[in-house]
Short mmCIF file of C-alpha atoms in Angstrom, two decimals:
data_model
loop_
_atom_site.label_atom_id
_atom_site.label_comp_id
_atom_site.label_asym_id
_atom_site.label_seq_id
_atom_site.Cartn_x
_atom_site.Cartn_y
_atom_site.Cartn_z
CA MET H 1267 17.50 -18.49 -7.11
CA ILE H 1268 18.66 -17.36 -3.83
CA ALA H 1269 16.30 -14.58 -4.63
CA MET H 1270 13.42 -15.77 -5.99
CA VAL H 1271 13.10 -17.43 -2.52
CA ALA H 1272 14.51 -14.78 0.56
CA ARG H 1273 11.70 -12.62 -1.54
CA TYR H 1274 9.13 -14.94 -1.29
CA ALA H 1275 9.72 -16.03 2.26
CA LEU H 1276 9.68 -11.84 3.70
CA GLY H 1277 6.54 -11.59 1.60
CA VAL H 1278 4.92 -14.72 3.38
CA VAL H 1279 6.99 -13.34 6.39
CA LEU H 1280 5.25 -10.03 6.11
CA VAL H 1281 1.95 -11.10 5.67
CA LEU H 1282 1.86 -13.39 8.16
CA ALA H 1283 3.08 -9.96 10.56
CA VAL H 1284 0.54 -8.19 8.94
CA LEU H 1285 -2.66 -10.39 9.94
CA GLY H 1286 -1.20 -10.53 13.08
CA LYS H 1287 -1.51 -7.16 14.14
CA ALA H 1288 -4.13 -6.63 12.50
CA ARG H 1289 -6.60 -9.78 14.12
CA ASP H 1290 -5.13 -7.77 17.43
CA PHE H 1291 -4.11 -4.51 16.71
CA THR H 1292 -5.58 -2.82 20.16
CA ALA H 1293 -2.97 -4.80 21.49
CA PHE H 1294 -0.50 -4.88 19.26
CA ARG H 1295 -0.21 -0.58 19.99
CA SER H 1296 -0.68 -0.71 23.46
CA SER H 1297 2.24 -3.46 23.43
CA LEU H 1298 4.30 -0.24 21.68
CA ALA H 1299 3.94 1.24 25.37
CA THR H 1300 7.03 -0.87 26.68
CA PHE H 1301 8.78 1.33 23.65
CA GLY H 1302 7.63 4.67 25.49
CA LEU H 1303 5.54 5.14 22.83
CA ARG H 1304 1.44 5.71 25.04
CA GLY H 1305 -1.31 7.99 23.35
CA ARG H 1306 -1.01 9.40 20.05
CA MET H 1307 1.84 8.33 19.44
CA ALA H 1308 1.27 5.11 20.25
CA GLU H 1309 -1.24 5.15 17.03
CA VAL H 1310 0.86 6.69 14.77
CA GLY H 1311 3.12 3.86 15.49
CA ALA H 1312 0.61 0.95 15.22
CA PHE H 1313 -0.35 2.76 12.43
CA THR H 1314 3.22 2.89 10.70
CA VAL H 1315 4.40 -0.40 11.72
CA VAL H 1316 2.05 -1.78 10.18
CA THR H 1317 0.92 -0.21 7.34
CA VAL H 1318 4.97 -0.08 6.45
CA GLU H 1319 4.68 -3.96 6.46
CA ALA H 1320 2.40 -4.25 4.10
CA LEU H 1321 4.09 -1.96 1.95
CA ALA H 1322 7.17 -4.47 2.18
CA ALA H 1323 4.43 -7.31 1.92
CA LEU H 1324 3.38 -6.30 -1.52
CA ALA H 1325 6.67 -5.79 -3.03
CA ALA H 1326 7.97 -8.69 -2.66
CA PHE H 1327 5.23 -9.99 -5.01
CA SER H 1328 5.22 -6.98 -7.82
CA PRO H 1329 7.14 -6.92 -9.82
CA VAL H 1330 9.28 -4.25 -8.30
CA ALA H 1331 13.07 -4.85 -8.83
CA ASP H 1332 14.82 -6.91 -6.15
CA VAL H 1333 17.49 -4.90 -4.35
CA VAL H 1334 13.88 -2.45 -3.42
CA VAL H 1335 12.50 -4.78 -2.11
CA GLY H 1336 16.00 -6.65 -0.12
CA VAL H 1337 16.61 -3.04 1.27
CA MET H 1338 13.49 -2.85 2.55
CA GLY H 1339 13.20 -6.27 4.42
CA THR H 1340 16.78 -5.42 5.74
CA CYS H 1341 15.46 -2.21 6.75
CA LEU H 1342 12.60 -4.12 8.70
CA GLY H 1343 14.06 -6.31 10.22
CA ALA H 1344 17.25 -4.03 11.24
CA SER H 1345 14.64 -2.20 13.16
CA PHE H 1346 13.12 -5.10 14.35
CA THR H 1347 16.00 -7.34 15.57
CA ALA H 1348 16.97 -3.54 17.55
CA ALA H 1349 13.06 -3.82 19.35
CA GLN H 1350 14.13 -7.43 20.01
CA THR H 1351 18.09 -7.21 21.56
CA TYR H 1352 16.86 -3.52 23.10
CA LEU H 1353 14.20 -6.05 25.35
CA LEU H 1354 16.52 -8.83 26.21
CA VAL H 1355 18.98 -7.08 26.69
CA VAL H 1356 16.95 -4.74 30.00
CA GLY H 1357 15.35 -7.32 31.18
CA GLU H 1358 11.77 -6.39 29.70
CA GLU H 1359 9.27 -9.57 28.97
CA ALA H 1360 6.99 -7.66 27.39
CA PRO H 1361 4.77 -9.47 25.40
CA CYS H 1362 6.28 -8.48 21.80
CA LEU H 1363 2.96 -9.62 19.51
CA CYS H 1364 5.02 -10.33 16.43
CA PHE H 1365 1.95 -12.20 15.23
CA GLY H 1366 -0.31 -11.32 17.21
CA THR H 1367 -0.08 -13.15 20.02
CA ARG H 1368 1.43 -13.00 23.51
CA GLU H 1369 4.95 -14.28 23.39
CA ARG H 1370 6.05 -12.48 25.36
CA ALA H 1371 10.19 -11.90 24.29
CA SER H 1372 12.82 -14.58 23.95
CA ILE H 1373 15.80 -15.16 22.08
CA ARG H 1374 13.17 -17.04 20.25
CA THR H 1375 11.50 -13.43 18.99
CA TRP H 1376 14.66 -12.35 18.76
CA ALA H 1377 15.58 -14.83 15.75
CA ARG H 1378 13.16 -14.11 14.18
CA ALA H 1379 13.25 -10.43 13.71
CA ALA H 1380 16.63 -11.80 13.02
CA LEU H 1381 15.76 -14.23 10.37
CA VAL H 1382 13.71 -11.15 8.48
CA LEU H 1383 16.77 -8.96 8.74
CA LEU H 1384 18.77 -11.86 6.33
CA ALA H 1385 15.86 -12.78 4.46
CA GLY H 1386 16.53 -8.99 3.17
CA LEU H 1387 20.08 -8.94 2.88
CA ALA H 1388 20.38 -12.37 1.10
CA LEU H 1389 17.67 -10.27 -1.36
CA TRP H 1390 19.43 -7.06 -1.59
CA GLY H 1391 23.13 -8.90 -2.00
CA ALA H 1392 21.82 -11.42 -4.34
CA ALA H 1393 20.51 -8.87 -6.65
CA ALA H 1394 23.62 -6.36 -6.78
#
């Protein structure tokens, strides 16, 4: 039961994240300047993030093993949590565009990233 809830919750969150970024891809790409990615590197970075999120969302709704989806969710969640932690530690209030909104980095955006991490860990742990 835990695996099923974690799997589909992770899938829904990732679909919303992909749709939000796709809605204003240019703004998302520009927001990566906060992390030192500009020009061609920002394009590649933005495309990579959206592609990996989309693949993980598809995996969550497919017959792929729970452990695989859990590992994908854990890796994404760890990356997102690290990025939000960086923004908060350096005092950068740049918009994260996590779900396509220009919401400033805050404990709330950090908590959302941490929830992706926890869902991935829960799914990975339940599958082990």
